[in-house]
CSV table of C-alpha atoms in Angstrom, one decimal:
chain,number,residue,atom,x,y,z
C,1,MET,CA,10.7,16.6,-19.5
C,2,PRO,CA,12.6,19.8,-20.5
C,3,TYR,CA,15.7,17.7,-21.1
C,4,LEU,CA,13.9,15.2,-23.3
C,5,LEU,CA,12.0,17.9,-25.2
C,6,ALA,CA,15.2,19.6,-26.1
C,7,ARG,CA,16.6,16.3,-27.5
C,8,PRO,CA,14.0,14.5,-29.6
C,9,GLY,CA,15.1,11.0,-30.5
C,10,ILE,CA,17.7,10.8,-27.8
C,11,GLU,CA,18.9,7.3,-26.9
C,12,VAL,CA,17.6,6.0,-23.6
C,13,ALA,CA,21.1,5.1,-22.5
C,14,GLU,CA,22.4,8.6,-23.2
C,15,ALA,CA,19.5,10.2,-21.4
C,16,ALA,CA,19.9,7.9,-18.4
C,17,ALA,CA,23.6,8.7,-18.1
C,18,ALA,CA,23.0,12.4,-18.3
C,19,LEU,CA,20.2,12.3,-15.7
C,20,GLY,CA,22.2,10.2,-13.4
C,21,VAL,CA,19.8,7.2,-13.3
C,22,THR,CA,19.9,3.6,-14.6
C,23,GLN,CA,18.3,2.8,-17.9
C,24,ARG,CA,15.7,0.6,-16.1
C,25,GLN,CA,14.8,3.5,-13.8
C,26,LEU,CA,14.4,5.9,-16.7
C,27,ARG,CA,12.2,3.5,-18.6
C,28,GLU,CA,10.0,3.0,-15.5
C,29,ASP,CA,9.8,6.8,-15.1
C,30,LEU,CA,8.8,7.2,-18.7
C,31,GLU,CA,6.1,4.5,-18.3
C,32,LEU,CA,4.8,6.5,-15.4
C,33,LEU,CA,4.7,9.7,-17.4
C,34,TRP,CA,2.1,8.0,-19.7
C,35,VAL,CA,-0.5,8.3,-16.9
C,36,CYS,CA,0.4,11.8,-15.9
C,37,GLY,CA,-1.1,15.0,-17.4
C,38,LEU,CA,-3.8,17.6,-17.1
C,39,PRO,CA,-7.1,17.3,-15.2
C,40,GLY,CA,-9.6,15.3,-17.2
C,41,TYR,CA,-6.8,12.7,-17.7
C,42,GLY,CA,-8.3,11.5,-20.9
C,43,PRO,CA,-7.0,11.2,-24.4
C,44,GLY,CA,-5.3,14.5,-25.3
C,45,ASP,CA,-4.7,15.3,-21.6
C,46,LEU,CA,-1.9,12.9,-20.8
C,47,ILE,CA,1.8,13.2,-21.5
C,48,ASP,CA,2.6,11.2,-24.7
C,49,MET,CA,5.8,10.0,-26.3
C,50,ALA,CA,7.1,7.8,-29.1
C,51,PHE,CA,9.7,5.1,-29.0
C,52,ASP,CA,11.8,4.2,-32.0
C,53,GLY,CA,14.0,1.2,-30.9
C,54,ASP,CA,16.1,2.6,-28.0
C,55,ARG,CA,15.3,6.2,-28.8
C,56,VAL,CA,12.5,8.3,-27.2
C,57,THR,CA,10.7,11.5,-28.3
C,58,ILE,CA,8.2,13.5,-26.3
C,59,THR,CA,5.2,14.2,-28.5
C,60,TYR,CA,3.0,16.0,-26.0
C,61,ASP,CA,4.3,17.6,-22.8
C,62,ALA,CA,1.1,18.6,-21.0
C,63,GLY,CA,2.7,22.0,-20.3
C,64,ILE,CA,5.8,20.7,-18.6
C,65,ASP,CA,8.1,22.4,-21.0
C,66,ARG,CA,10.4,24.2,-18.5
C,67,PRO,CA,12.0,23.4,-15.1
C,68,LEU,CA,9.7,23.7,-12.2
C,69,ARG,CA,9.8,27.0,-10.2
C,70,LEU,CA,8.1,26.6,-6.8
C,71,THR,CA,6.3,29.4,-4.9
C,72,PRO,CA,7.3,29.8,-1.3
C,73,ASP,CA,4.1,28.1,-0.2
C,74,GLU,CA,4.7,25.2,-2.5
C,75,ALA,CA,8.3,24.8,-1.4
C,76,LEU,CA,7.3,24.9,2.3
C,77,ALA,CA,4.6,22.2,1.7
C,78,LEU,CA,7.1,19.9,0.1
C,79,VAL,CA,9.7,20.5,2.8
C,80,VAL,CA,7.1,19.5,5.5
C,81,ALA,CA,6.0,16.5,3.5
C,82,LEU,CA,9.6,15.3,2.9
C,83,ARG,CA,10.6,15.9,6.6
C,84,MET,CA,7.7,13.7,7.6
C,85,LEU,CA,8.8,11.0,5.2
C,86,ALA,CA,12.3,11.2,6.5
C,87,GLU,CA,11.1,10.7,10.1
C,88,THR,CA,8.9,7.7,9.2
C,89,PRO,CA,10.4,4.5,10.7
C,90,GLY,CA,11.2,1.8,8.2
C,91,MET,CA,10.8,4.2,5.2
C,92,ALA,CA,12.7,2.8,2.2
C,93,ASN,CA,14.8,5.0,-0.1
C,94,ARG,CA,15.7,7.3,2.7
C,95,ASP,CA,18.7,8.5,0.8
C,96,ALA,CA,16.5,9.7,-2.1
C,97,ILE,CA,14.2,11.5,0.3
C,98,GLU,CA,17.1,13.3,2.0
C,99,ARG,CA,18.6,14.3,-1.4
C,100,ALA,CA,15.3,15.7,-2.6
C,101,LEU,CA,14.8,17.5,0.7
C,102,ALA,CA,18.3,19.1,0.5
C,103,LYS,CA,17.6,20.3,-3.0
C,104,ILE,CA,14.3,21.9,-2.1
C,105,GLU,CA,15.6,23.4,1.1
C,106,HIS,CA,18.5,24.9,-0.9
C,107,ALA,CA,16.1,26.4,-3.5
C,108,ALA,CA,13.7,27.5,-0.8
C,109,GLY,CA,16.4,29.6,1.0
C,110,ASP,CA,15.0,31.0,4.3
C,111,LEU,CA,12.3,28.3,4.3
C,112,ALA,CA,14.9,25.7,5.1
C,113,ASP,CA,15.1,27.0,8.7
C,114,ALA,CA,11.3,27.5,9.1
C,115,PRO,CA,10.1,26.6,12.6
C,116,VAL,CA,8.0,23.6,11.5
C,117,ALA,CA,7.6,20.6,13.8
C,118,VAL,CA,6.8,17.4,11.9
C,119,ARG,CA,5.2,14.6,13.8
C,120,MET,CA,3.4,11.4,12.7
C,121,PRO,CA,-0.3,11.8,13.8
C,122,GLY,CA,-1.5,9.5,16.5
C,123,SER,CA,1.3,7.0,16.5
C,124,ASP,CA,4.5,8.7,17.6
C,125,ASP,CA,4.8,6.9,20.9
C,126,ARG,CA,3.9,3.6,19.4
C,127,LEU,CA,6.3,3.8,16.6
C,128,GLY,CA,9.0,5.1,18.9
C,129,THR,CA,8.5,2.2,21.3
C,130,LEU,CA,8.6,-0.3,18.4
C,131,ARG,CA,11.7,1.2,17.0
C,132,GLY,CA,13.4,1.2,20.4
C,133,ALA,CA,12.5,-2.5,21.0
C,134,VAL,CA,14.0,-3.4,17.6
C,135,GLU,CA,17.2,-1.4,18.3
C,136,ARG,CA,17.5,-2.8,21.8
C,137,GLY,CA,16.5,-6.3,20.9
C,138,ARG,CA,13.7,-6.6,23.4
C,139,ALA,CA,10.5,-8.7,23.4
C,140,LEU,CA,7.1,-7.0,23.5
C,141,ARG,CA,3.8,-7.9,24.9
C,142,ILE,CA,1.1,-6.4,22.6
C,143,THR,CA,-2.7,-6.3,22.4
C,144,TYR,CA,-3.5,-6.6,18.7
C,145,TYR,CA,-6.6,-6.3,16.6
C,146,ALA,CA,-6.6,-8.9,13.7
C,147,GLN,CA,-8.9,-7.5,11.0
C,148,THR,CA,-9.0,-10.8,9.1
C,149,ARG,CA,-10.5,-12.6,12.1
C,150,ASP,CA,-12.2,-9.5,13.6
C,151,GLU,CA,-10.7,-10.3,17.0
C,152,THR,CA,-8.4,-8.8,19.6
C,153,THR,CA,-5.7,-10.9,21.1
C,154,GLU,CA,-2.8,-10.5,23.5
C,155,ARG,CA,0.6,-12.0,22.5
C,156,VAL,CA,4.3,-11.8,23.1
C,157,ILE,CA,6.4,-11.1,20.0
C,158,ASP,CA,10.1,-10.9,19.3
C,159,PRO,CA,10.6,-7.8,17.0
C,160,ILE,CA,12.9,-8.2,14.0
C,161,ARG,CA,12.5,-5.1,11.9
C,162,LEU,CA,10.2,-2.1,11.2
C,163,LEU,CA,8.7,-1.8,7.7
C,164,MET,CA,6.8,0.8,5.7
C,165,VAL,CA,4.6,-0.8,3.1
C,166,GLU,CA,2.1,1.0,1.0
C,167,GLY,CA,2.1,4.0,3.4
C,168,ARG,CA,1.6,1.9,6.6
C,169,ALA,CA,4.1,1.0,9.3
C,170,TYR,CA,4.5,-2.6,10.3
C,171,VAL,CA,6.6,-4.5,12.8
C,172,GLU,CA,7.8,-7.9,11.6
C,173,ALA,CA,8.3,-10.2,14.5
C,174,TRP,CA,8.4,-13.8,15.6
C,175,CYS,CA,5.0,-14.4,17.3
C,176,ARG,CA,5.3,-16.8,20.2
C,177,ARG,CA,1.6,-17.5,20.1
C,178,ALA,CA,1.5,-18.5,16.4
C,179,GLU,CA,5.1,-19.8,16.4
C,180,ALA,CA,5.7,-18.1,13.1
C,181,VAL,CA,6.9,-14.8,11.7
C,182,ARG,CA,4.0,-12.3,11.4
C,183,LEU,CA,3.5,-8.7,10.2
C,184,PHE,CA,1.7,-6.5,12.7
C,185,ARG,CA,0.3,-3.2,11.5
C,186,ALA,CA,1.4,-0.5,14.0
C,187,ASP,CA,-2.0,1.3,14.0
C,188,ARG,CA,-3.8,-1.9,15.0
C,189,ILE,CA,-1.6,-2.4,18.1
C,190,ASP,CA,-3.9,-1.2,20.9
C,191,ALA,CA,-1.3,-1.6,23.7
C,192,LEU,CA,2.3,-2.6,24.0
C,193,VAL,CA,4.8,-3.1,26.8
C,194,GLU,CA,8.5,-3.7,26.4
C,195,LEU,CA,9.6,-6.7,28.4
C,196,ASP,CA,12.8,-7.1,30.4
C,197,GLU,CA,13.9,-10.0,28.2
C,198,PRO,CA,15.7,-10.3,24.9
C,199,ALA,CA,13.9,-10.9,21.6
C,200,VAL,CA,14.9,-14.3,20.5
C,201,PRO,CA,13.5,-15.1,17.0
C,202,PRO,CA,14.7,-18.6,16.0
C,203,PRO,CA,17.5,-18.7,13.4
C,204,THR,CA,15.1,-20.5,11.0
C,205,ALA,CA,12.7,-17.5,11.0
C,206,GLU,CA,12.1,-16.3,7.4
C,207,LEU,CA,11.3,-12.7,6.7
C,208,HIS,CA,8.4,-11.7,4.4
C,209,ASP,CA,9.1,-10.4,0.8
C,210,VAL,CA,7.0,-7.3,0.8
C,211,SER,CA,8.3,-5.9,-2.6
C,212,ASP,CA,4.8,-6.6,-4.0
C,213,GLY,CA,2.9,-5.6,-0.9
C,214,VAL,CA,1.9,-7.3,2.4
C,215,PHE,CA,-0.6,-9.7,1.0
C,216,SER,CA,0.7,-12.4,-1.3
C,217,PRO,CA,-2.2,-14.5,-2.6
C,218,GLY,CA,-0.9,-18.1,-3.0
C,219,ALA,CA,-2.7,-21.2,-4.3
C,220,GLU,CA,-3.1,-22.5,-0.8
C,221,LEU,CA,-5.5,-19.7,0.1
C,222,PRO,CA,-9.3,-19.9,-0.5
C,223,LEU,CA,-10.5,-18.7,-4.0
C,224,ILE,CA,-13.8,-16.8,-3.9
C,225,THR,CA,-15.9,-15.6,-6.9
C,226,LEU,CA,-18.2,-12.5,-6.7
C,227,LYS,CA,-20.5,-10.7,-9.0
C,228,VAL,CA,-20.0,-7.0,-8.7
C,229,GLY,CA,-21.9,-4.0,-10.0
C,230,ARG,CA,-20.6,-0.7,-11.1
C,231,GLY,CA,-20.3,0.5,-7.5
C,232,GLY,CA,-18.1,-2.5,-6.6
C,233,ARG,CA,-15.7,-2.5,-9.5
C,234,TRP,CA,-13.1,-0.6,-7.4
C,235,ILE,CA,-12.1,-3.9,-5.7
C,236,THR,CA,-10.4,-5.0,-8.9
C,237,GLU,CA,-8.0,-2.1,-8.6
C,238,TYR,CA,-7.5,-2.4,-4.8
C,239,TYR,CA,-7.2,-6.2,-4.4
C,240,PRO,CA,-5.1,-8.6,-6.5
C,241,CYS,CA,-7.6,-10.6,-8.6
C,242,GLU,CA,-7.0,-13.8,-10.5
C,243,GLU,CA,-9.9,-13.2,-13.0
C,244,VAL,CA,-12.1,-10.3,-14.0
C,245,ARG,CA,-14.6,-10.7,-16.8
C,246,PRO,CA,-18.0,-9.3,-17.8
C,247,ASP,CA,-21.0,-11.3,-16.7
C,248,ARG,CA,-22.6,-13.0,-19.8
C,249,ARG,CA,-26.1,-12.3,-18.5
C,250,ASP,CA,-25.7,-8.7,-17.4
C,251,SER,CA,-23.2,-6.4,-19.0
C,252,ASP,CA,-23.3,-4.0,-16.0
C,253,GLU,CA,-21.9,-6.7,-13.7
C,254,TRP,CA,-18.4,-8.2,-13.6
C,255,VAL,CA,-17.4,-11.7,-12.4
C,256,VAL,CA,-14.4,-11.4,-10.1
C,257,SER,CA,-12.2,-14.1,-8.6
C,258,LEU,CA,-9.6,-13.4,-5.9
C,259,ARG,CA,-7.8,-15.2,-3.1
C,260,VAL,CA,-8.6,-14.4,0.6
C,261,THR,CA,-6.9,-15.2,3.9
C,262,ASP,CA,-10.1,-16.9,5.2
C,263,LEU,CA,-13.8,-17.1,4.6
C,264,ALA,CA,-14.7,-15.2,7.7
C,265,TRP,CA,-12.9,-12.2,6.3
C,266,ALA,CA,-14.5,-12.8,2.9
C,267,GLN,CA,-18.0,-12.9,4.6
C,268,ARG,CA,-17.5,-9.5,6.2
C,269,PHE,CA,-16.0,-8.2,2.9
C,270,VAL,CA,-19.0,-9.2,0.8
C,271,LEU,CA,-21.5,-7.9,3.4
C,272,GLY,CA,-19.6,-4.6,3.5
C,273,LEU,CA,-20.1,-4.2,-0.3
C,274,GLY,CA,-23.9,-4.3,0.2
C,275,PRO,CA,-25.9,-4.4,-3.0
C,276,ASP,CA,-22.8,-4.0,-5.1
C,277,ALA,CA,-21.7,-7.6,-4.7
C,278,THR,CA,-23.1,-11.1,-4.7
C,279,ALA,CA,-21.2,-14.2,-3.5
C,280,VAL,CA,-21.0,-16.9,-6.2
C,281,SER,CA,-18.6,-19.4,-4.8
C,282,PRO,CA,-17.5,-21.3,-2.8
C,283,PRO,CA,-20.8,-22.7,-1.5
C,284,GLU,CA,-19.7,-22.2,2.1
C,285,LEU,CA,-19.2,-18.5,1.5
C,286,VAL,CA,-22.6,-18.2,-0.2
C,287,GLU,CA,-24.2,-19.8,2.8
C,288,ARG,CA,-22.3,-17.6,5.3
C,289,VAL,CA,-23.4,-14.4,3.6
C,290,ARG,CA,-27.0,-15.6,3.2
C,291,ASP,CA,-27.2,-16.6,6.9
C,292,ALA,CA,-25.7,-13.3,8.1
C,293,ALA,CA,-27.9,-11.2,5.9
C,294,THR,CA,-31.0,-13.1,7.0
C,295,ALA,CA,-30.1,-12.7,10.6
C,296,ALA,CA,-29.7,-8.9,10.1
C,297,LEU,CA,-33.1,-8.6,8.4
C,298,ASP,CA,-34.7,-10.7,11.1
C,299,ALA,CA,-33.3,-8.3,13.7
C,300,TYR,CA,-35.0,-5.4,12.0
C,301,ALA,CA,-38.2,-7.3,11.8
C,302,SER,CA,-38.3,-8.0,15.6
C,303,PRO,CA,-40.4,-5.5,17.6
C,304,ALA,CA,-38.5,-3.1,19.8
C,305,HIS,CA,-38.7,-3.6,23.5
């Protein structure tokens, strides 16, 4: 921001070269700046800029008019956070993390050697075992909770790689039970044992493209349609939706269509939204939700014994 403020109308190519990034990265960063600003985050609070062809001018800086100067507490908090990211298995862009950490530790002076132990909460041993199995090329026997089916199963997998997607750790592996490549969330592995046999994923095993997230809604998956009230609109930001439109009969409700892995998951999803959602289609989902809700009400109506 200070660099651009001092050079109104600078060409994007020139700014990218001076800042040591690609033009694509700089444009992505500038697009992100449009949703950054001061608390309130409304018109007049967010950073603003003007583009004239390939030139950019900052028109409102939201107070970021000089280089950041960290207090000791702020620097230490960032050092701890970056050390945690650097220790996270499967974390992408590790080089960028280490460069940022080196800069902050250099600026922080004595804080660089602060006696701070960084550990991932609750999953250190699990991630360590997964990482070791991948590095040693060993098969694993795991007990896994599948949220989409609401069931716990035991299976043998051949680990291929560890991934960090949207802040969660996954092991991608050939599942001998499913006879296919699967992604297993590390925090849903209830138990795991490294086996004394090599991991042997078949040569034809295809890895998942997780550049857009773990879930890729394809046309082969069931399409469901819901009516959601104001309290349920958050799902349109959290889940990939194919259609979102206002309900013609009630302006406070939206009609939302999205793909799901299966209708059993969709049933639990709709029930979890409570009065903020109504199933519209397919008919099988409507029936499932109605039957489950009726059974729950009947249980309340039965006298206690």
